[in-house]
CSV table of C-alpha atoms in Angstrom, one decimal:
chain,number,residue,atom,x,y,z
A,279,UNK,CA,-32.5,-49.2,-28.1
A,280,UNK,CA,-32.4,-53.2,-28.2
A,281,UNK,CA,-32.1,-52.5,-23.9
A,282,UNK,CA,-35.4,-50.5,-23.9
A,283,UNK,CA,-37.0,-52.6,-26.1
A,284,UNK,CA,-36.6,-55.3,-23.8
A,285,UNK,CA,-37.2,-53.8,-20.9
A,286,UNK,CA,-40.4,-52.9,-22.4
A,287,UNK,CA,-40.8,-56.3,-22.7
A,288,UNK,CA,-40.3,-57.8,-19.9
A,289,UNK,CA,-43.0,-55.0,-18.4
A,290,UNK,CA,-45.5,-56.1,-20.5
A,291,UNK,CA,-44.9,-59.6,-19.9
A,292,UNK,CA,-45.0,-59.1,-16.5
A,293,UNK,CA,-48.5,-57.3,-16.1
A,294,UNK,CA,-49.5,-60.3,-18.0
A,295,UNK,CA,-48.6,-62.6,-16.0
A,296,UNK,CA,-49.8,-60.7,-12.8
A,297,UNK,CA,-53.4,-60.6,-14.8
A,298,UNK,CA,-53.2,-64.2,-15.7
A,299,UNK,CA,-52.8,-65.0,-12.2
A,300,UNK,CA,-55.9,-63.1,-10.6
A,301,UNK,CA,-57.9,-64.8,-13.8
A,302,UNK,CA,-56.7,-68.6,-13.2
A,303,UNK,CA,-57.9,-67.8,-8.9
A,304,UNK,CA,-61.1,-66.8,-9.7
A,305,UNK,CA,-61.8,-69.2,-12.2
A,306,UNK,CA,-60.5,-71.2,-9.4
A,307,UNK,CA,-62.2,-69.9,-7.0
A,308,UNK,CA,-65.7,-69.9,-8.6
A,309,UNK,CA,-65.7,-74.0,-9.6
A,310,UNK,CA,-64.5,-74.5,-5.9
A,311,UNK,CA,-67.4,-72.5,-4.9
A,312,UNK,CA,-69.8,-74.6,-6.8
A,313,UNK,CA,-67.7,-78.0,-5.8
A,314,UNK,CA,-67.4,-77.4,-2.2
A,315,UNK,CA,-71.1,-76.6,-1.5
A,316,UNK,CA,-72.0,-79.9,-0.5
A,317,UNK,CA,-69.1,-80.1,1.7
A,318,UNK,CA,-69.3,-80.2,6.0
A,319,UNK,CA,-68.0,-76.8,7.0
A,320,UNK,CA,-64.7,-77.9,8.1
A,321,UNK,CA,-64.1,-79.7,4.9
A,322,UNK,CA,-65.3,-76.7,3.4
A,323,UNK,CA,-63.1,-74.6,5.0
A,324,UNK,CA,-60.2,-76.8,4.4
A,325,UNK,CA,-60.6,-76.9,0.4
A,326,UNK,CA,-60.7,-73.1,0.6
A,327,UNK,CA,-57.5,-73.0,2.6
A,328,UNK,CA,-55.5,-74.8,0.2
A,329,UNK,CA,-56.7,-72.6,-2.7
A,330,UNK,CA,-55.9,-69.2,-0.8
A,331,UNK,CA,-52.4,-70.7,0.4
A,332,UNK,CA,-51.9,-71.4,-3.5
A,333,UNK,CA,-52.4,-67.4,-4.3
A,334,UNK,CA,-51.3,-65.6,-1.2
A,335,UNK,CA,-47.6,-64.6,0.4
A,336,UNK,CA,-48.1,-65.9,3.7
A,337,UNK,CA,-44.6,-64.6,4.7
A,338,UNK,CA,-45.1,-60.8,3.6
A,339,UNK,CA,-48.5,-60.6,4.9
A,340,UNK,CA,-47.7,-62.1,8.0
A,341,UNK,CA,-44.7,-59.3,8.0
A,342,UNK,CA,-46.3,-56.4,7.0
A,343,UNK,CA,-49.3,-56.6,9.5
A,344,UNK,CA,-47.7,-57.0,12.4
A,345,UNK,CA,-44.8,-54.4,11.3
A,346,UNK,CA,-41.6,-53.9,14.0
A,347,UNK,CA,-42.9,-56.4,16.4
A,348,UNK,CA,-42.0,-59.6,14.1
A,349,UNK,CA,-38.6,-59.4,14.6
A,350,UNK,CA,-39.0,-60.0,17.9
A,351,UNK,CA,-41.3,-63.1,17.8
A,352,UNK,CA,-39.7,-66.7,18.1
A,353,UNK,CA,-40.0,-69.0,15.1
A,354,UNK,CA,-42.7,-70.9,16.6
A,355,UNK,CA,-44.7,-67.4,17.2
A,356,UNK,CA,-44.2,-67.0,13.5
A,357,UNK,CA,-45.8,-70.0,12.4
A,358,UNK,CA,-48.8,-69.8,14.7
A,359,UNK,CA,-49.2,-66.3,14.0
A,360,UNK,CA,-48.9,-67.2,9.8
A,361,UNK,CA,-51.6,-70.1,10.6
A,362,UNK,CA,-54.0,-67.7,12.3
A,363,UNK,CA,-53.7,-64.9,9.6
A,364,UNK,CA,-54.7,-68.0,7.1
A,365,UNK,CA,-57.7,-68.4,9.0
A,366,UNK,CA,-58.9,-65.2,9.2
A,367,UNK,CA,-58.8,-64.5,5.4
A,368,UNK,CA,-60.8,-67.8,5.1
A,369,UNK,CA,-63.2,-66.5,7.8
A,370,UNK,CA,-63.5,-63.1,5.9
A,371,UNK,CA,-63.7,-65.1,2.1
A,372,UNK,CA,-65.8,-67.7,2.9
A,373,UNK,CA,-68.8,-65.8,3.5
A,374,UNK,CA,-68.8,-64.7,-0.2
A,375,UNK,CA,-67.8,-67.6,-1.7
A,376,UNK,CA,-70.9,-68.2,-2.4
A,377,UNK,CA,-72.0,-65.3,-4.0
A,378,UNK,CA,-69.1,-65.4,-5.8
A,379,UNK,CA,-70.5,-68.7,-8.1
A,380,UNK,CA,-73.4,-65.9,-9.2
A,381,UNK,CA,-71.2,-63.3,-9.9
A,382,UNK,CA,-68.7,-62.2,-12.6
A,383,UNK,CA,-65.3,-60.9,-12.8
A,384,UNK,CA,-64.2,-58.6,-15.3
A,385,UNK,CA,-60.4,-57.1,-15.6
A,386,UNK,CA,-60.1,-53.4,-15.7
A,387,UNK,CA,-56.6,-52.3,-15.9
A,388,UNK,CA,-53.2,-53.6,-14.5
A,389,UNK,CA,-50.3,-51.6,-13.8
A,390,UNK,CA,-46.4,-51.3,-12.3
A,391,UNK,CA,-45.6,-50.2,-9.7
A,392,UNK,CA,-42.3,-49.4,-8.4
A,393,UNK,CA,-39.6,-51.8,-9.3
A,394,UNK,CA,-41.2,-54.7,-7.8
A,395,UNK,CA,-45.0,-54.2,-7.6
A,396,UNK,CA,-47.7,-55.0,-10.1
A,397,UNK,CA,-52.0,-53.8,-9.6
A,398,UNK,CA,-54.6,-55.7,-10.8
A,399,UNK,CA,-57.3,-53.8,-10.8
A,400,UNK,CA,-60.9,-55.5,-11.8
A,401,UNK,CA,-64.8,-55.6,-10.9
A,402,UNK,CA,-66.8,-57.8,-9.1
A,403,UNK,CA,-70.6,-57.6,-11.4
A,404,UNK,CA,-73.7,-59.0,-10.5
A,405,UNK,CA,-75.3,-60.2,-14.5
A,406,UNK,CA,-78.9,-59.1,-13.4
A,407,UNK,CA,-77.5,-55.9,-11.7
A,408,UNK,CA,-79.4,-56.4,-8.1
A,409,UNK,CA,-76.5,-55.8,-6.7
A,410,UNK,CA,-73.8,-53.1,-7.1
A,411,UNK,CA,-70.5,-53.4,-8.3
A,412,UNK,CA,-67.4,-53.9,-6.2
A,413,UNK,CA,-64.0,-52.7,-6.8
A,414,UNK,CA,-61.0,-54.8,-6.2
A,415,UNK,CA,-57.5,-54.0,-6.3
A,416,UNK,CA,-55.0,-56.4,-6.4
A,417,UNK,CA,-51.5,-56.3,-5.5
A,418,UNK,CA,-48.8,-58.5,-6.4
A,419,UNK,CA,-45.2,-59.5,-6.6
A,420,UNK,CA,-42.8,-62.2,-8.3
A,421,UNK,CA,-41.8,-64.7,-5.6
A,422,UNK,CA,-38.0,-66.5,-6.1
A,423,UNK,CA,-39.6,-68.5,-8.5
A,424,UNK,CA,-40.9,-66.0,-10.9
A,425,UNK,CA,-44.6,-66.4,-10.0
A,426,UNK,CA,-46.7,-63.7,-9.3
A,427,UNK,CA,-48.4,-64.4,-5.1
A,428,UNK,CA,-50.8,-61.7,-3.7
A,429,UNK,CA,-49.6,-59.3,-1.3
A,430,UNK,CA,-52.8,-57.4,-0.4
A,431,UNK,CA,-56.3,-57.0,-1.6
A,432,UNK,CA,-58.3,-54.0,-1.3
A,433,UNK,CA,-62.0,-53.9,-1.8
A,434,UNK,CA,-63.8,-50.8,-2.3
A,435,UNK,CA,-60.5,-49.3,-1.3
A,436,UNK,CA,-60.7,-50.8,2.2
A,437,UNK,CA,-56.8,-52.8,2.2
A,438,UNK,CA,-57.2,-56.2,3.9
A,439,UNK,CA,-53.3,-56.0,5.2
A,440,UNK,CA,-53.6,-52.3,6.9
A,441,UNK,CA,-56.9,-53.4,8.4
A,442,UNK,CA,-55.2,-56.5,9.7
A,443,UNK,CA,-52.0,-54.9,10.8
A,444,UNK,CA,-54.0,-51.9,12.8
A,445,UNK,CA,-55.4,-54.7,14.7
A,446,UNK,CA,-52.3,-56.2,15.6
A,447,UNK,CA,-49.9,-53.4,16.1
A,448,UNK,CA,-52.9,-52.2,18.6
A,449,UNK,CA,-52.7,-55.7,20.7
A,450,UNK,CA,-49.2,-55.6,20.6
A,451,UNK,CA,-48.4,-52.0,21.6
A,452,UNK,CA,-50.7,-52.5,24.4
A,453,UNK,CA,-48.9,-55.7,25.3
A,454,UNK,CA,-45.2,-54.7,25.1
A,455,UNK,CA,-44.9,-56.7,22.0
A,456,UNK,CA,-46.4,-60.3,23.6
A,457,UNK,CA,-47.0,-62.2,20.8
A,458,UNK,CA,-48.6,-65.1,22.7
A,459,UNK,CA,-51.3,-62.5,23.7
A,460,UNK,CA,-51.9,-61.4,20.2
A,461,UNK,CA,-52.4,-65.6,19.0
A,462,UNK,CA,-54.7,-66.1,21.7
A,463,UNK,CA,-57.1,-63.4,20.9
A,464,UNK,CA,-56.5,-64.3,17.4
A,465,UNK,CA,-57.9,-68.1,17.7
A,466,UNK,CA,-60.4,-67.9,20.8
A,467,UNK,CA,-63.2,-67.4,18.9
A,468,UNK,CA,-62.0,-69.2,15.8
B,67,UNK,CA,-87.1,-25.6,16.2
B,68,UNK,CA,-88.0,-23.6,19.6
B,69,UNK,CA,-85.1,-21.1,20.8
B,70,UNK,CA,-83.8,-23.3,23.2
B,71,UNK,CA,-83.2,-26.0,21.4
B,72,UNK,CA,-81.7,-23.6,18.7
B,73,UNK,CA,-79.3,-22.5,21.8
B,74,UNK,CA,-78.4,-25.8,22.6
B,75,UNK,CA,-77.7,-26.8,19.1
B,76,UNK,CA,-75.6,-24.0,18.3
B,77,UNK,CA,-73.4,-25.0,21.8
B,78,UNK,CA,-73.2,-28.5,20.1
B,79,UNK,CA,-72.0,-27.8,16.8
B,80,UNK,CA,-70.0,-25.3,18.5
B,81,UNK,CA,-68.6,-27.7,20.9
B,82,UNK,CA,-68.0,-30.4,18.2
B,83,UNK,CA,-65.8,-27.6,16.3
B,84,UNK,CA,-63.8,-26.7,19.2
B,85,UNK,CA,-63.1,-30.9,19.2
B,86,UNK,CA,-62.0,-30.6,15.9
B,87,UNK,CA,-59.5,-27.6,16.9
B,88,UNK,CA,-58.6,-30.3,19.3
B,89,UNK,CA,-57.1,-32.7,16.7
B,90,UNK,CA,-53.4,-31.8,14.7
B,91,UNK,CA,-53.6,-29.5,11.8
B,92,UNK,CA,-53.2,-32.1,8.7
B,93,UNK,CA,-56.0,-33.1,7.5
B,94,UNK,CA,-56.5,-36.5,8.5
B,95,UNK,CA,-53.9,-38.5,11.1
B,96,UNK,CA,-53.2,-41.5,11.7
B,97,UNK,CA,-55.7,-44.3,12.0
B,98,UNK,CA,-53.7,-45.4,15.2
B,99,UNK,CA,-54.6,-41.9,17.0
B,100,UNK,CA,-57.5,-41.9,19.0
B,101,UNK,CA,-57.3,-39.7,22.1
B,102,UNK,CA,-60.8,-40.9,23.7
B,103,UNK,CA,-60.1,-44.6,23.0
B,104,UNK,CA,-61.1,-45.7,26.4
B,105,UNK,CA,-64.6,-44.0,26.0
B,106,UNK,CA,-64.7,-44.7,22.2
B,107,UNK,CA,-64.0,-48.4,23.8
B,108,UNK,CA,-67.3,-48.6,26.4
B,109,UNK,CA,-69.4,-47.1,23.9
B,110,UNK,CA,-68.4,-49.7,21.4
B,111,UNK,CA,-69.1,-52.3,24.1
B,112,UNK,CA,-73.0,-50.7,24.3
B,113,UNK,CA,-73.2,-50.4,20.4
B,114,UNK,CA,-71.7,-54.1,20.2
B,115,UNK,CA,-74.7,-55.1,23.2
B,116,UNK,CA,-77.7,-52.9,21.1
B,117,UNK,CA,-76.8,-54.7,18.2
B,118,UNK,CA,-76.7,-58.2,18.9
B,119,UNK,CA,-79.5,-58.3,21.7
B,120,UNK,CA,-82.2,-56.1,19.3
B,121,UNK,CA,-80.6,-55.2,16.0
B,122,UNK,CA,-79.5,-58.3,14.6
B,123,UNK,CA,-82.6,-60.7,15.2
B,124,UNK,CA,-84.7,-57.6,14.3
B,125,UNK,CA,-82.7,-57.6,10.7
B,126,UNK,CA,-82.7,-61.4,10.3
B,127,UNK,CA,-86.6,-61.1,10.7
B,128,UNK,CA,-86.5,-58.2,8.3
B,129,UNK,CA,-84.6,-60.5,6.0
B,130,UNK,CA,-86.5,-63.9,6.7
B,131,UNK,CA,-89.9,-62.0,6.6
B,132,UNK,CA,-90.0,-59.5,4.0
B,133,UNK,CA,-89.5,-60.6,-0.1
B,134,UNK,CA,-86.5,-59.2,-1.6
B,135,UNK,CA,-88.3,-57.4,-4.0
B,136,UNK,CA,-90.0,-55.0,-1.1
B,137,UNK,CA,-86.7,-54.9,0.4
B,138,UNK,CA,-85.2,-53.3,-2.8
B,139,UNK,CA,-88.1,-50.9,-2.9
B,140,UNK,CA,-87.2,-49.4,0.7
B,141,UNK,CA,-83.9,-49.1,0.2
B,142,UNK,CA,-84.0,-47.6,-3.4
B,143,UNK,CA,-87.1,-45.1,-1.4
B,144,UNK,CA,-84.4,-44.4,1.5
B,145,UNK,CA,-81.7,-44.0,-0.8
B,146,UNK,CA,-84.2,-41.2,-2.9
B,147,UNK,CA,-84.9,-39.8,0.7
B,148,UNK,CA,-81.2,-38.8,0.7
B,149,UNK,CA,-80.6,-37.5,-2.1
B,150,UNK,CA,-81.3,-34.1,-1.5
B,151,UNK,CA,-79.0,-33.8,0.9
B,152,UNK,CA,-76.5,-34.9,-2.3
B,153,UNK,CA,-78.2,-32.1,-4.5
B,154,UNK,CA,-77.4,-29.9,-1.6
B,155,UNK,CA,-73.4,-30.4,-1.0
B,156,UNK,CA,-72.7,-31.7,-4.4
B,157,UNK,CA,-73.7,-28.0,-5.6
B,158,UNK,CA,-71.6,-26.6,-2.2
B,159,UNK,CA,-68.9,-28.6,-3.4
B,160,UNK,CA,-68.9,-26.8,-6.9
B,161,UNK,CA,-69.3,-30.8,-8.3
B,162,UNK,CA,-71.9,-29.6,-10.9
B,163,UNK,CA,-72.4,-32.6,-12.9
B,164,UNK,CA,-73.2,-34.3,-10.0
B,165,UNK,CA,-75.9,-32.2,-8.4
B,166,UNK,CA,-77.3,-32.4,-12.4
B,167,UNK,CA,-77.3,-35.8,-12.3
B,168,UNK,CA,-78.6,-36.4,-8.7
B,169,UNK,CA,-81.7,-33.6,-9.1
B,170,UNK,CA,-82.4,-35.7,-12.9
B,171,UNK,CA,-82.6,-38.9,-10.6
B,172,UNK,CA,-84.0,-37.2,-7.6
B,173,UNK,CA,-87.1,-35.5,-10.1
B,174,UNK,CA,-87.7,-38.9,-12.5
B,175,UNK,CA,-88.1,-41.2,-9.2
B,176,UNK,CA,-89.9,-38.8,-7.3
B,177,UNK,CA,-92.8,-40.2,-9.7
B,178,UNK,CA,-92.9,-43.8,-7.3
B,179,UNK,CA,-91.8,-41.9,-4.4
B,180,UNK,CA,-88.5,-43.7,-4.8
B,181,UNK,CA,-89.7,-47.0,-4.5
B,182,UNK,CA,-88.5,-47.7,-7.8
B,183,UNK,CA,-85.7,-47.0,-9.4
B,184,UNK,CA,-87.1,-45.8,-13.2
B,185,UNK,CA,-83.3,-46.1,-14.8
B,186,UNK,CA,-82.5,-49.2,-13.3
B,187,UNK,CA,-79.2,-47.9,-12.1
B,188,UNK,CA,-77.9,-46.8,-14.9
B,189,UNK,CA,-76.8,-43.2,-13.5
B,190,UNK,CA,-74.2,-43.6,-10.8
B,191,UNK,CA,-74.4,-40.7,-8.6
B,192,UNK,CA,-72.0,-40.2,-5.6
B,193,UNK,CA,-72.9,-39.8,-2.7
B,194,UNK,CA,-72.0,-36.1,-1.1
B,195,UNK,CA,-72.9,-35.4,2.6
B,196,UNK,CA,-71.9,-32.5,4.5
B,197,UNK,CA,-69.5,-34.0,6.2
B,198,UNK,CA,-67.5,-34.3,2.7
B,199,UNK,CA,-68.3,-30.4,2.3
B,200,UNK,CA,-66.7,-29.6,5.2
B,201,UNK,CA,-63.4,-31.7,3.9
B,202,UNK,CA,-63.7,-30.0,0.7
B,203,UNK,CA,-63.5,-26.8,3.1
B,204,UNK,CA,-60.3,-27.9,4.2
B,205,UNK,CA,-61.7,-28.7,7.9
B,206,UNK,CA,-59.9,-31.0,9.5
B,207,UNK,CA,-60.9,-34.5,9.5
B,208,UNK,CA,-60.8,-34.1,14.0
B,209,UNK,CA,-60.5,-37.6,16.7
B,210,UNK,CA,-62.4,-40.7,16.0
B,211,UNK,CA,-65.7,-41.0,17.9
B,212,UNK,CA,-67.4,-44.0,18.4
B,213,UNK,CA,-71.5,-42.6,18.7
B,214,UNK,CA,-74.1,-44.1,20.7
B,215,UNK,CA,-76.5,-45.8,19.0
B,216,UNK,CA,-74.9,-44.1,15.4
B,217,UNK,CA,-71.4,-46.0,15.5
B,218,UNK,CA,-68.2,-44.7,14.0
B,219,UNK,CA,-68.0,-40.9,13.1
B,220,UNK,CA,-64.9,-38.3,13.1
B,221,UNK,CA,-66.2,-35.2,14.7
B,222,UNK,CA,-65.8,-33.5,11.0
B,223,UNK,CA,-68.2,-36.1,10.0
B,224,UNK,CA,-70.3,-36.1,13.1
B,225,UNK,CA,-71.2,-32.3,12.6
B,226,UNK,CA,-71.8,-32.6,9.0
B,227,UNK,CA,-74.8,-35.3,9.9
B,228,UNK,CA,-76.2,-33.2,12.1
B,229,UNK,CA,-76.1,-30.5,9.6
B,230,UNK,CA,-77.4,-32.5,7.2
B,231,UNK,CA,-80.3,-33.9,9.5
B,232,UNK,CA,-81.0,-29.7,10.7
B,233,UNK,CA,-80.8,-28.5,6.6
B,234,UNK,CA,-83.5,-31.3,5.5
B,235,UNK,CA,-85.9,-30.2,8.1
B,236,UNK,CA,-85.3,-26.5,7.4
B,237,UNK,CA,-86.4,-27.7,4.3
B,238,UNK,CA,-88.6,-30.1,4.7
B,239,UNK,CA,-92.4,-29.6,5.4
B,240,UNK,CA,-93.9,-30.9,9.1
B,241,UNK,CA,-95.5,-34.0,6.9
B,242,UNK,CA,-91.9,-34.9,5.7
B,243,UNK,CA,-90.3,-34.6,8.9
B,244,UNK,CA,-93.0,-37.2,10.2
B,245,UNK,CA,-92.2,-39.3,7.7
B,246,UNK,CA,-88.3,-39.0,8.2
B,247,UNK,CA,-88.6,-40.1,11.8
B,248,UNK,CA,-90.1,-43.2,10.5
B,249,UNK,CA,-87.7,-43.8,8.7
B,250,UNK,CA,-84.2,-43.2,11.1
B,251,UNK,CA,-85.2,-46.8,12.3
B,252,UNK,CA,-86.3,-48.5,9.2
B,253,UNK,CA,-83.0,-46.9,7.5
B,254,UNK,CA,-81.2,-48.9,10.6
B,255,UNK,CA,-82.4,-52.1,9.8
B,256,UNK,CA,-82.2,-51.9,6.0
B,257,UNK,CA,-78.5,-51.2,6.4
B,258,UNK,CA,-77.7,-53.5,9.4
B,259,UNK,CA,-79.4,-56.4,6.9
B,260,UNK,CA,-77.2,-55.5,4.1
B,261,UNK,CA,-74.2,-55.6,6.5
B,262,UNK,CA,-75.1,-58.9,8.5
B,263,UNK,CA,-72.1,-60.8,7.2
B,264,UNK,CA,-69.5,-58.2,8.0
B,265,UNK,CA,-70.2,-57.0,11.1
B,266,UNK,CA,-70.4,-60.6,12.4
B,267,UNK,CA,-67.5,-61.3,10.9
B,268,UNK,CA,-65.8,-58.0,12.8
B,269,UNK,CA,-67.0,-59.5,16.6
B,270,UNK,CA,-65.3,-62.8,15.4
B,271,UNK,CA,-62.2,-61.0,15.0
B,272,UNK,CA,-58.5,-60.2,17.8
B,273,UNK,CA,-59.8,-56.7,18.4
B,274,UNK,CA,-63.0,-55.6,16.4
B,275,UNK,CA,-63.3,-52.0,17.9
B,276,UNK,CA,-59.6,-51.4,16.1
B,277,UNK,CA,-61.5,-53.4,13.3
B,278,UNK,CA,-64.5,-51.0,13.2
B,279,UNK,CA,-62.2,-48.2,13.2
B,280,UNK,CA,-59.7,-49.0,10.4
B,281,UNK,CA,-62.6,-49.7,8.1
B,282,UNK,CA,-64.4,-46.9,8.7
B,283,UNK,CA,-61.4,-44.3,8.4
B,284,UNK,CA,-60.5,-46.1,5.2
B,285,UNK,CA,-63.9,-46.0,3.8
B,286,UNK,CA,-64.6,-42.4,4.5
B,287,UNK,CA,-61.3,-41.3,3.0
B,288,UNK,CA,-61.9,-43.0,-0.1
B,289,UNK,CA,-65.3,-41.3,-0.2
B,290,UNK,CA,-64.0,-38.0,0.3
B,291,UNK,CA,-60.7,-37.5,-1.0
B,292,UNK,CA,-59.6,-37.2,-4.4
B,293,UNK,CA,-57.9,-39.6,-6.3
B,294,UNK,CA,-54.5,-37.5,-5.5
B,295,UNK,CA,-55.0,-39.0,-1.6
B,296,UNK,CA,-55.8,-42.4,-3.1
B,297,UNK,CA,-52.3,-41.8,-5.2
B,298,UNK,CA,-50.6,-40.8,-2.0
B,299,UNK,CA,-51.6,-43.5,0.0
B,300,UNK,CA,-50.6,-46.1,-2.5
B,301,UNK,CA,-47.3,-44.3,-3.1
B,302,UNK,CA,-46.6,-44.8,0.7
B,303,UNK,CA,-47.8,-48.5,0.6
B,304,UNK,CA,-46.4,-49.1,-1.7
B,305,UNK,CA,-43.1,-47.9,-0.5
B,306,UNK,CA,-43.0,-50.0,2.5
B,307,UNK,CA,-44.1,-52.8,0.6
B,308,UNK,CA,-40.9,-52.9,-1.3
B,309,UNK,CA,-38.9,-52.5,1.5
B,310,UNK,CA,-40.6,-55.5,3.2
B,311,UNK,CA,-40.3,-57.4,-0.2
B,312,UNK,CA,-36.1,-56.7,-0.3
């Protein structure tokens, strides 16, 4: 009995944390939005950066959107390949950012999943209601330390990781597995 | 429609069909399948060429040009345009409350021509298509196809515009079907405005036909399957997730 209670516990305790964590980047998120306006665009770019690096596990992404084919890229391959995935999501987040200052958040529901998992599941609202409502799902994980890091975010149901990971398991089928192939069409427009 | 061209579009939908009998028998494959790639590919290449050479500086015009306020009003009057088509296949479909709530919106906008939305989007309709009636139909989802000039259909979905188009002007009188034609291009740059960001930041990207493609098959799937599919697909995410995560 004391077991379950405990368990339940710890559940709870978890989803809250998970929550907490997708409340404190947006809050985050939206003052950096408003701070970095005045900024060049590489400074710009930079501040964002360090915020998404702060949020997001670089190493799962990085593994779960290039599948099979990591295991065969050196350690150098890795690192490049983590850097450029980075700098996509910026690419892909800056754009909104922002919007993002003029627009709310509000939590819907947050559940677990599996033995590991947790969703955050919230909506993007625009207060004057010009503009519809977005749905974003966020998934998450404890790191070794306890804290809860992103592993993929889907909005409107569209999953930023399998999107990512059908382009790159594309470039590298077609390329017997060449990573170096993969980074340079990665970062030649970048 | 002249007998001819009734011929010919019988042959079309019949050919589109027999590409659909083409694909496996599950209802959707994988988003890595795409048996006419290399075509899919070239046509990309002209879509990728109409786009940025007219499209695009067309839409930021539009955008530049036009007050937000009139822009609202022409997409709230093209959305209205298409919501017959939603009365239609959201009664096909057996969704009642839907077609209900679409005709109630359809009837009380129809007083501004749709220019203005009278309940200020406060009744969410979705969108049904006859594409999505097919799927309810159990037909299969068929290859990718990359359209000219249209973009990114499955041949399920392909058939069900054309359906859609050919059931509006069975419909429609001669005056509306005028009016419609005006609109194919108007209803281009109104969504290519709305989508500036995201498509430029799809040509920025390693491979941005794969791009295209993964976005639209999620999209559509979301659109038309039921939460159980949703479920299923999270399950199986989920799954690998974990493994990843051990």
């Amino acid at each position: 009995m004391i077991f379950n209670v405990n368990i339940t516990k710890s559940l709870s305790d978890n989803l809250k944390m998970g929550e907490s964590t997708i409340q404190q980047m947006i809050l985050e998120a939206q003052e950096h939005a408003i701070d970095t306006i005045k900024l060049e665009p590489n400074e710009r770019s930079l501040k964002i950066e360090l915020l998404i690096k702060k949020y997001i596990n670089l190493d799962f992404m990085s593994k779960a959107t290039t599948g099979s084919f990591w295991k065969k890229a050196s350690e150098i391959q890795k690192e490049k390949y983590k850097a450029a995935l980075l700098k996509q999501i910026v690419i892909t987040i800056e754009d909104h950012f922002n919007t993002l200052a003029t627009l709310s958040y509000k939590p819907i529901k947050s559940e677990r999943r599996g033995k590991k998992l947790i969703y955050v599941r919230g909506l993007i609202e625009d207060p004057n209601k010009k503009k519809p409502d977005i749905n974003l799902l966020w998934k998450l994980a404890a790191n070794k330390n306890g804290s809860f890091l992103i592993l993929d975010l889907e909005i409107e149901g569209i999953s930023l990781v399998s999107s990512q990971k059908a382009e790159a398991v594309s470039i590298l089928r077609k390329n017997r597995g060449n990573f170096d192939i993969l980074l340079n069409k990665m970062t030649r427009d970048n | 429609m002249t007998k001819k061209y009734k011929f010919l579009f019988v042959k079309f939908i019949a050919a589109l069909f027999i590409l659909n009998g083409c694909s496996n028998s599950t209802k959707f494959a994988s988003e890595n399948r795409d048996p006419f790639e290399k075509t899919n590919r070239n046509v990309f290449q002209f879509n990728k060429y109409v786009d940025q050479k007219i499209m695009s500086p067309i839409s930021k015009t539009y955008v530049k040009k036009v007050p937000a306020k009139i822009r609202t009003s022409v997409s709230n009057h093209l959305q209205w345009m298409d919501t017959p088509s939603t009365i239609i296949n959201s009664a096909l479909q057996t969704d009642m409350e839907n077609t209900i709530l679409a005709s109630a919106k359809f009837l009380l906008n129809g007083l501004t021509l749709g220019f203005y939305d009278l309940d200020k989007g406060e009744t969410v309709i979705k969108k049904r298509d006859f594409g999505s009636t097919l799927a309810r139909l159990n037909v299969s989802e068929g290859p990718f196809l990359m359209v000219p000039l249209i973009g990114p259909k499955t041949t399920r979905d392909l058939t069900g515009t054309i359906l859609d188009r050919q059931n509006m002007a069975t419909l429609s009188s001669n005056s509306i079907d005028d009016l419609s034609l005006a609109e194919v291009p108007i209803n281009i740059i109104d969504k290519r405005s709305k989508m500036s960001k995201t498509l430029d930041n799809i040509y920025l990207s390693a491979d941005p036909y794969v791009k295209v493609r993964s976005f639209y098959l999620q999209n559509r799937r979301n659109e038309i399957y039921s939460e159980k599919y949703i479920e299923n697909k999270n399950n199986n995410l989920d799954a690998e997730f974990e493994k990843l995560l051990d």
